[in-house]
Amino acid sequence: MTGLKDIDSVSHLITFLNGLGYKVKAEPLYIPDFGFPDSVKKILGELYLLSDYEKRFQIYLAKIPALTRTNYRNIIESFNSRFPQINTLFIFTKDWEEIVFINPERIALGVGKPKLKLKTLVVDREHIYHTDQEVIENIRITPHEQTPDIIYEKHKNAFNVERVTKEFFNAYKFALESIKDILSYQEKATPQEVHSFAQQLLSRIMFLYFVQKKGWLKWKDYVQDKRYIKNLWERYKGYKTKGSNFYSQWLSKLFFNAFQGPNKHADIHKDPYLPKDIKESFVIMPFLNGGLFIENRLDKIGFQLPDEIFQHLFDLDPFDSKKGFLERFNFTIREDTTLEVEVAVDPEMLGKVYESLISEEERGKAGIFYTPRVEIDFMCKLSLIEYLTEETGLSKVELIPLVFEPQTILPSSVIPAPPSVIPAKAGIHEGFSSDDIRKVMIALHKVRIVDPAVGSASFLVGMMNVLVELYKYLYQMAERKKLEEINLFGLKKQIISENLYGVDVKDWAVMVGELRLWLSLIIETEEKYFDIYSKALLPSFTFKMRQGDSLVEEVAGKQLFLRGEYGHIPETLRHRIEEIKGKKTAYFNDSRHEWEKEIEEMEHALLKDILSDDIKKIDKRVKARKNELESRPKEQMGLLKTKEEREEASRKKTKELEADIEKLEVEKKRLQEILMGAGKKKDYFLWEIDFAEVFAEKGGFDIVLGNPPYVRQEQIAFPLEREEDFDADEWRERKREYKDKLVNSAKLLWGDTLKIDKKSDLYVYFYYHGLALLKPKGTFCFINSNSWLDVGYGVGLQEFLLKRMEPMYVIDNIAKRSFEADVNTVIVLIKRPSTNDVINHPISPLKKEGKGGFERKQSPLKFIAFKKPFEEVVKPETILEIEQTNERTVTDDYRISPKDMEELLLEGIEIHEEEEKRLIEKDPMHLPYSGNKWGGKYLRAPDIFFTILEKGKGKLVRLGDIAEVRFGIKTGANEFFYLTPLTSPLIKEGQKGVLKVRNEAGWEGEIEEEFLKPVIKSPRECKTILINPKDLKYKVFMCHKDKKGLKGTNALKYIEWGEKQGFHKRPTCRGRQRWWDLGENNAPIIVRSTFNDKFDFFFNPKRFLLDKVMYGIFARGNAELISMLLNTTFIAMFIEIYGTYGLGEGALFVAVYNFDNIPIISPIAISPMQREMLSKVSEKLLTRETLNIYEELGINPSLPIREQKPNPLPDRKALDDIVFDILGLTEDERNEVYWAVCELVKNRLEKARSV
């Protein structure tokens, strides 16, 4: 049977495809018949139709002079423009050494015709990989699959690069864990060091797997080998003798000598273990430099790396897919784009793997989590537009098309725009003056950008790519350069040097971030243009990407912030910073080991000098205060009328001065302790020292962006510590200590008045610190969980942003997931105000105009919900529309809700109606803010939500105004209190009825029936709205008597058994007067706290008890009536809007206080006739089994929602019609309620399920 290796002619290709099950016949085609453009005719040597299925799926072979992406696209797009109805597999070759299989897929991107996404498999016949074979095997068809639609679906799935990503991720993770197991057994280092070394080893080897694809790793006489590492291993295995070791004797020489330039080659010649041919190969290796192959502290630990590690990496095993994983996958140095995807491991895929590994460690969950390129690209461009607007004075109308699609503004006299580029639309600026171009280029050189949780550096790489695209077109416009004349390696290196910075708390994360940047550089490097042997090729990122805790900065164990210092440091220190900056630039280009140490010493000396200068300033201030104490200002005292007044004023002033002196002395002592404890060596991270050049030059960064770690509040701990290294109490204390440090560090930056809920997830702290890193007018852009928009701990952050920042955009995408399978995310864009002294001093973005009026000082905060994937909607026209829209707008692509700061503040202030008039006279900046449902009301809420609020004026009330919502029972020991009956009640002599029961701890026994009450443990037990006791499985131990009153009962014996188990010592139980007495919670209406696709409110006339997973509603009035009103469909919509997203698996949580705020029809708005109608409806609705929302409303969620006419169940419709009549909704508005509820539920669940 013909295999991939055997395809060296058309006939062999035919045989190969036939073996895959295809009906094939080579039909040479006459190219002029196709009407291709002349440019395509020139490159098409031969064209064959190999297979044809009903002219709906065809396979073509094209022989072309050069295998380039441009040639592929030109040919396939020309074919597609003539035959858009045909799906294809295109096969390209030049000389049969390489064969390229391409699956073109039509995708919607913006307006106009669909674009072609080319998914490519490049097969090198000399080097066939597992990936190649698997893709080809997946397009095999059986005799039952000979239809065009089935074939095309198989091809789409086979060429899915996400499948390769998952396979590579799992194989990489397995290899990493295997190496760590071997190293851990040696007991030479901490778990963190073991992990870091294992990551470093894999990073070095994988970097070489990319480098060898460039042909840079060579044998004697400069013979290229694109499988050099594998062949080096094979050469070692054939040469090794007893006692040989691949790592210590061969690989370490390659790493630390061969790649370090000619000066290190002498050691290779002297090496006694290396064969002659290996020495001859090693001395012609490229001079990589850069830091990746410099021996570091991890290398000096002395790990022994047995050959079995490399067997696992390089030796394929047909029976174990995890072995030889580096040889299973094809590596490519070309990076994918939106429309060009190669089914291989490229640097971007490696970045996804690294980001996923970091995310796994932070979240404690397995899986692939990464921020898609399109979202990173979008965030980078939004941030750059804000920066360029401030720096250049150009308008956003001019800048948006330049940043988002620079090719559209390129003059045709320079270079014709590609055919796929959409011509500039009306309203988009069509030209730039030379002065405009100069302004933009100067601003780009000056921009300083940082990711404070840099991880795999995906955001820095994304920003670099955006800047490269901008520079490419600016150079062409300004200097009339052709694209091929631009030195992209030099340009990327310049951007990294001038513009990009990053920090991560994990050293191995910094390491992989550096690797990602190095790979992005070598993409642009061609050996014929560079001396790769005698000059250092790669720059060092040691002082661009730094390891440290972005959130807690400490020196000598004490928190220290120098954020405001650079505004008033002595000139001598400014000169010192310039020296450090110069040294860093030199080290960037030539990473000499001694320079690294020298720079760190200079940084350490700078810190000491700043502290010493601060201490001197404190001494001067103390002296000034003491002088003031000694000489009372008589002229001021003379202004006071009486002796008593003068004496009181003097005492008051003396007290103030003494307090000030005491405060200064305390601060002086603290600084002296830090200075003394700092030691002789830099062993800390401080933003203002590690990036002194940025803070001295600008006072902060121009742009802060990234995707901060998603760590839930209960998991927050010192980031480099592990739970397994502590006992439970110690770990709890360590977590508390770190959380205290987080809160204190934020308050050191922004003042003690800052409100921080300790239940905040970790990303919230990154907001406070990230915003503090900005210079005035700087721009902040994060993608993170949307939970802060609606949950309690988001209140403080909302207030902080409204009162002290200029929030601009909160962006959701209801069509597609971001980077994680079960956490919903938003993109947030914020500007720091222009006020210089923001840190530690509250400022107001609102300025008072007069009594009761406020003038908006900045643009409104715009809540934007995109309805289509980012790929389809992120285009200049859309961004311009959003930028210019200042009122609620709904289009096919997006929904936007602009809200003024004052409006948002007032909505978040809890006041009673009688207070509203007095509020008008007050400044909302100083009123207590209690929070707002930003996500529910402004991102998720459909238009019908606002219609109901408008039509419901005077008819709607808050649920909290007519009922009290309370938590269910929190037992603190479910395994004690919840029991399952095993028998019917028994009558024993001298006893009331007793019941035999079993608890969740396994205890079985008899307890008096009077102490066992039915309990609703889960809403799943409730099949109908009216709670049926037959559905309840559990009893709860409910006893209000003391032990004396229980004498002689089984209940007392049970309590005593519980105490022997230690239940009475549990926190919740310990807090009760009688630990076994649960009190009462027997509400007439019950509702779940967490929702999926059912929204029942249960009527509980027998007052059964309920567990804490539900809430009890105590109605003030007719409970049955209120329960029916709560079961109307529009309440489900309000639950979706007022609930909290971001929980696992798309679940929706509604807090007690959110239920209080849900609008409900006021009972007094219901006429007697309507009450009678409600009573009739309830007879059936109360007792039938409830269904999910789709079944209740007659909507199929697998079909487009709005293409279906709602068909609610009869009793459901009867109930809804009564309420809709009260609200005065039209027929269309009623349908809108049904559609909106189903869309909200579907979007929530699907968004959480998608990746």
PDB file of C-alpha atoms in Angstrom, residues 945-1082:
ATOM      1  CA  PHE A 945     -36.411  44.648  30.385  1.00  0.00           C
ATOM      2  CA  PHE A 946     -36.510  48.435  30.046  1.00  0.00           C
ATOM      3  CA  THR A 947     -39.982  48.303  28.449  1.00  0.00           C
ATOM      4  CA  ILE A 948     -41.359  46.390  31.461  1.00  0.00           C
ATOM      5  CA  LEU A 949     -39.776  48.840  33.906  1.00  0.00           C
ATOM      6  CA  GLU A 950     -41.336  51.758  31.998  1.00  0.00           C
ATOM      7  CA  LYS A 951     -44.804  50.219  31.624  1.00  0.00           C
ATOM      8  CA  GLY A 952     -44.674  48.834  35.155  1.00  0.00           C
ATOM      9  CA  LYS A 953     -44.301  52.198  36.900  1.00  0.00           C
ATOM     10  CA  GLY A 954     -46.778  52.216  39.785  1.00  0.00           C
ATOM     11  CA  LYS A 955     -47.519  48.516  39.248  1.00  0.00           C
ATOM     12  CA  LEU A 956     -44.192  46.948  40.218  1.00  0.00           C
ATOM     13  CA  VAL A 957     -42.658  46.764  43.693  1.00  0.00           C
ATOM     14  CA  ARG A 958     -39.437  45.278  45.030  1.00  0.00           C
ATOM     15  CA  LEU A 959     -39.893  41.780  46.386  1.00  0.00           C
ATOM     16  CA  GLY A 960     -38.152  43.040  49.527  1.00  0.00           C
ATOM     17  CA  ASP A 961     -41.006  45.529  50.063  1.00  0.00           C
ATOM     18  CA  ILE A 962     -43.693  42.823  50.305  1.00  0.00           C
ATOM     19  CA  ALA A 963     -41.698  39.863  51.688  1.00  0.00           C
ATOM     20  CA  GLU A 964     -38.590  38.983  53.631  1.00  0.00           C
ATOM     21  CA  VAL A 965     -36.048  36.651  52.033  1.00  0.00           C
ATOM     22  CA  ARG A 966     -33.977  34.534  54.437  1.00  0.00           C
ATOM     23  CA  PHE A 967     -31.356  31.813  54.194  1.00  0.00           C
ATOM     24  CA  GLY A 968     -32.341  28.205  54.804  1.00  0.00           C
ATOM     25  CA  ILE A 969     -30.916  26.153  57.645  1.00  0.00           C
ATOM     26  CA  LYS A 970     -27.150  25.993  57.901  1.00  0.00           C
ATOM     27  CA  THR A 971     -26.612  22.903  60.035  1.00  0.00           C
ATOM     28  CA  GLY A 972     -22.812  22.999  60.194  1.00  0.00           C
ATOM     29  CA  ALA A 973     -22.890  19.170  60.311  1.00  0.00           C
ATOM     30  CA  ASN A 974     -25.156  17.694  57.649  1.00  0.00           C
ATOM     31  CA  GLU A 975     -23.959  14.190  58.425  1.00  0.00           C
ATOM     32  CA  PHE A 976     -25.437  14.575  61.928  1.00  0.00           C
ATOM     33  CA  PHE A 977     -28.627  16.537  61.295  1.00  0.00           C
ATOM     34  CA  TYR A 978     -29.888  14.962  58.064  1.00  0.00           C
ATOM     35  CA  LEU A 979     -31.294  11.460  58.377  1.00  0.00           C
ATOM     36  CA  THR A 980     -32.932   8.982  56.028  1.00  0.00           C
ATOM     37  CA  PRO A 981     -35.938   7.028  57.391  1.00  0.00           C
ATOM     38  CA  LEU A 982     -35.507   3.241  57.240  1.00  0.00           C
ATOM     39  CA  THR A 983     -38.943   2.259  58.630  1.00  0.00           C
ATOM     40  CA  SER A 984     -42.385   3.653  59.259  1.00  0.00           C
ATOM     41  CA  PRO A 985     -42.987   5.122  62.745  1.00  0.00           C
ATOM     42  CA  LEU A 986     -43.077   2.456  65.490  1.00  0.00           C
ATOM     43  CA  ILE A 987     -44.938   2.577  68.815  1.00  0.00           C
ATOM     44  CA  LYS A 988     -42.813   1.206  71.628  1.00  0.00           C
ATOM     45  CA  GLU A 989     -43.906   0.642  75.185  1.00  0.00           C
ATOM     46  CA  GLY A 990     -43.684   3.851  77.189  1.00  0.00           C
ATOM     47  CA  GLN A 991     -42.593   5.815  74.109  1.00  0.00           C
ATOM     48  CA  LYS A 992     -44.206   7.943  71.461  1.00  0.00           C
ATOM     49  CA  GLY A 993     -43.692   6.900  67.837  1.00  0.00           C
ATOM     50  CA  VAL A 994     -40.070   6.336  67.012  1.00  0.00           C
ATOM     51  CA  LEU A 995     -38.409   6.096  63.604  1.00  0.00           C
ATOM     52  CA  LYS A 996     -35.455   4.003  62.571  1.00  0.00           C
ATOM     53  CA  VAL A 997     -33.063   6.248  60.635  1.00  0.00           C
ATOM     54  CA  ARG A 998     -29.563   6.392  59.181  1.00  0.00           C
ATOM     55  CA  ASN A 999     -27.360   9.488  58.985  1.00  0.00           C
ATOM     56  CA  GLU A1000     -24.756  10.400  56.401  1.00  0.00           C
ATOM     57  CA  ALA A1001     -21.931   9.313  58.718  1.00  0.00           C
ATOM     58  CA  GLY A1002     -23.249   5.730  58.643  1.00  0.00           C
ATOM     59  CA  TRP A1003     -24.935   5.706  62.098  1.00  0.00           C
ATOM     60  CA  GLU A1004     -28.236   3.800  62.342  1.00  0.00           C
ATOM     61  CA  GLY A1005     -30.685   3.890  65.230  1.00  0.00           C
ATOM     62  CA  GLU A1006     -34.082   4.971  66.516  1.00  0.00           C
ATOM     63  CA  ILE A1007     -35.139   8.528  67.307  1.00  0.00           C
ATOM     64  CA  GLU A1008     -38.483   9.860  68.502  1.00  0.00           C
ATOM     65  CA  GLU A1009     -40.614  11.058  65.647  1.00  0.00           C
ATOM     66  CA  GLU A1010     -41.332  14.392  67.359  1.00  0.00           C
ATOM     67  CA  PHE A1011     -37.652  15.351  66.816  1.00  0.00           C
ATOM     68  CA  LEU A1012     -37.607  14.384  63.143  1.00  0.00           C
ATOM     69  CA  LYS A1013     -39.122  16.904  60.732  1.00  0.00           C
ATOM     70  CA  PRO A1014     -39.411  16.678  56.939  1.00  0.00           C
ATOM     71  CA  VAL A1015     -36.774  18.832  55.262  1.00  0.00           C
ATOM     72  CA  ILE A1016     -36.216  19.997  51.716  1.00  0.00           C
ATOM     73  CA  LYS A1017     -32.537  19.300  51.222  1.00  0.00           C
ATOM     74  CA  SER A1018     -32.368  20.079  47.512  1.00  0.00           C
ATOM     75  CA  PRO A1019     -34.715  21.790  45.029  1.00  0.00           C
ATOM     76  CA  ARG A1020     -34.381  18.652  42.894  1.00  0.00           C
ATOM     77  CA  GLU A1021     -36.688  16.915  45.380  1.00  0.00           C
ATOM     78  CA  CYS A1022     -39.515  19.312  44.484  1.00  0.00           C
ATOM     79  CA  LYS A1023     -41.283  18.042  41.384  1.00  0.00           C
ATOM     80  CA  THR A1024     -44.212  20.477  41.568  1.00  0.00           C
ATOM     81  CA  ILE A1025     -44.709  24.088  42.670  1.00  0.00           C
ATOM     82  CA  LEU A1026     -46.861  22.877  45.564  1.00  0.00           C
ATOM     83  CA  ILE A1027     -44.469  20.880  47.715  1.00  0.00           C
ATOM     84  CA  ASN A1028     -45.612  17.282  48.075  1.00  0.00           C
ATOM     85  CA  PRO A1029     -44.373  15.589  51.290  1.00  0.00           C
ATOM     86  CA  LYS A1030     -44.116  12.304  49.379  1.00  0.00           C
ATOM     87  CA  ASP A1031     -41.253  13.819  47.345  1.00  0.00           C
ATOM     88  CA  LEU A1032     -39.153  14.592  50.435  1.00  0.00           C
ATOM     89  CA  LYS A1033     -36.555  11.919  51.204  1.00  0.00           C
ATOM     90  CA  TYR A1034     -34.923  13.287  54.342  1.00  0.00           C
ATOM     91  CA  LYS A1035     -35.708  14.204  57.931  1.00  0.00           C
ATOM     92  CA  VAL A1036     -33.853  16.809  59.930  1.00  0.00           C
ATOM     93  CA  PHE A1037     -33.075  16.386  63.620  1.00  0.00           C
ATOM     94  CA  MET A1038     -35.015  19.318  65.087  1.00  0.00           C
ATOM     95  CA  CYS A1039     -34.827  19.553  68.871  1.00  0.00           C
ATOM     96  CA  HIS A1040     -35.308  22.713  70.958  1.00  0.00           C
ATOM     97  CA  LYS A1041     -35.135  21.044  74.387  1.00  0.00           C
ATOM     98  CA  ASP A1042     -32.158  21.062  76.723  1.00  0.00           C
ATOM     99  CA  LYS A1043     -30.570  17.816  77.912  1.00  0.00           C
ATOM    100  CA  LYS A1044     -32.539  17.852  81.152  1.00  0.00           C
ATOM    101  CA  GLY A1045     -35.783  17.891  79.225  1.00  0.00           C
ATOM    102  CA  LEU A1046     -34.553  15.030  77.043  1.00  0.00           C
ATOM    103  CA  LYS A1047     -33.766  12.657  79.883  1.00  0.00           C
ATOM    104  CA  GLY A1048     -34.525   9.033  78.944  1.00  0.00           C
ATOM    105  CA  THR A1049     -34.991   9.729  75.198  1.00  0.00           C
ATOM    106  CA  ASN A1050     -33.249   8.324  72.163  1.00  0.00           C
ATOM    107  CA  ALA A1051     -32.744  11.927  71.072  1.00  0.00           C
ATOM    108  CA  LEU A1052     -30.430  12.534  74.063  1.00  0.00           C
ATOM    109  CA  LYS A1053     -28.450   9.392  73.219  1.00  0.00           C
ATOM    110  CA  TYR A1054     -28.108  10.649  69.661  1.00  0.00           C
ATOM    111  CA  ILE A1055     -26.846  14.051  70.841  1.00  0.00           C
ATOM    112  CA  GLU A1056     -24.306  12.317  73.093  1.00  0.00           C
ATOM    113  CA  TRP A1057     -23.180  10.171  70.144  1.00  0.00           C
ATOM    114  CA  GLY A1058     -22.737  13.358  68.123  1.00  0.00           C
ATOM    115  CA  GLU A1059     -20.563  14.888  70.825  1.00  0.00           C
ATOM    116  CA  LYS A1060     -18.320  11.823  70.820  1.00  0.00           C
ATOM    117  CA  GLN A1061     -17.803  12.425  67.094  1.00  0.00           C
ATOM    118  CA  GLY A1062     -16.879  16.069  67.763  1.00  0.00           C
ATOM    119  CA  PHE A1063     -19.802  17.663  65.903  1.00  0.00           C
ATOM    120  CA  HIS A1064     -20.368  20.098  68.770  1.00  0.00           C
ATOM    121  CA  LYS A1065     -16.897  21.588  68.180  1.00  0.00           C
ATOM    122  CA  ARG A1066     -17.558  22.607  64.599  1.00  0.00           C
ATOM    123  CA  PRO A1067     -17.665  26.400  64.119  1.00  0.00           C
ATOM    124  CA  THR A1068     -21.358  26.710  63.214  1.00  0.00           C
ATOM    125  CA  CYS A1069     -22.505  24.271  65.917  1.00  0.00           C
ATOM    126  CA  ARG A1070     -20.231  25.788  68.555  1.00  0.00           C
ATOM    127  CA  GLY A1071     -21.843  29.185  68.024  1.00  0.00           C
ATOM    128  CA  ARG A1072     -25.312  28.032  69.166  1.00  0.00           C
ATOM    129  CA  GLN A1073     -26.519  28.105  72.775  1.00  0.00           C
ATOM    130  CA  ARG A1074     -27.504  24.438  72.356  1.00  0.00           C
ATOM    131  CA  TRP A1075     -25.365  23.110  69.541  1.00  0.00           C
ATOM    132  CA  TRP A1076     -28.095  20.687  68.381  1.00  0.00           C
ATOM    133  CA  ASP A1077     -30.860  23.345  68.241  1.00  0.00           C
ATOM    134  CA  LEU A1078     -31.268  24.576  64.642  1.00  0.00           C
ATOM    135  CA  GLY A1079     -34.023  27.086  65.361  1.00  0.00           C
ATOM    136  CA  GLU A1080     -36.784  27.406  62.780  1.00  0.00           C
ATOM    137  CA  ASN A1081     -37.005  28.398  59.107  1.00  0.00           C
ATOM    138  CA  ASN A1082     -40.383  27.320  57.777  1.00  0.00           C
TER     139      ASN A1082
END
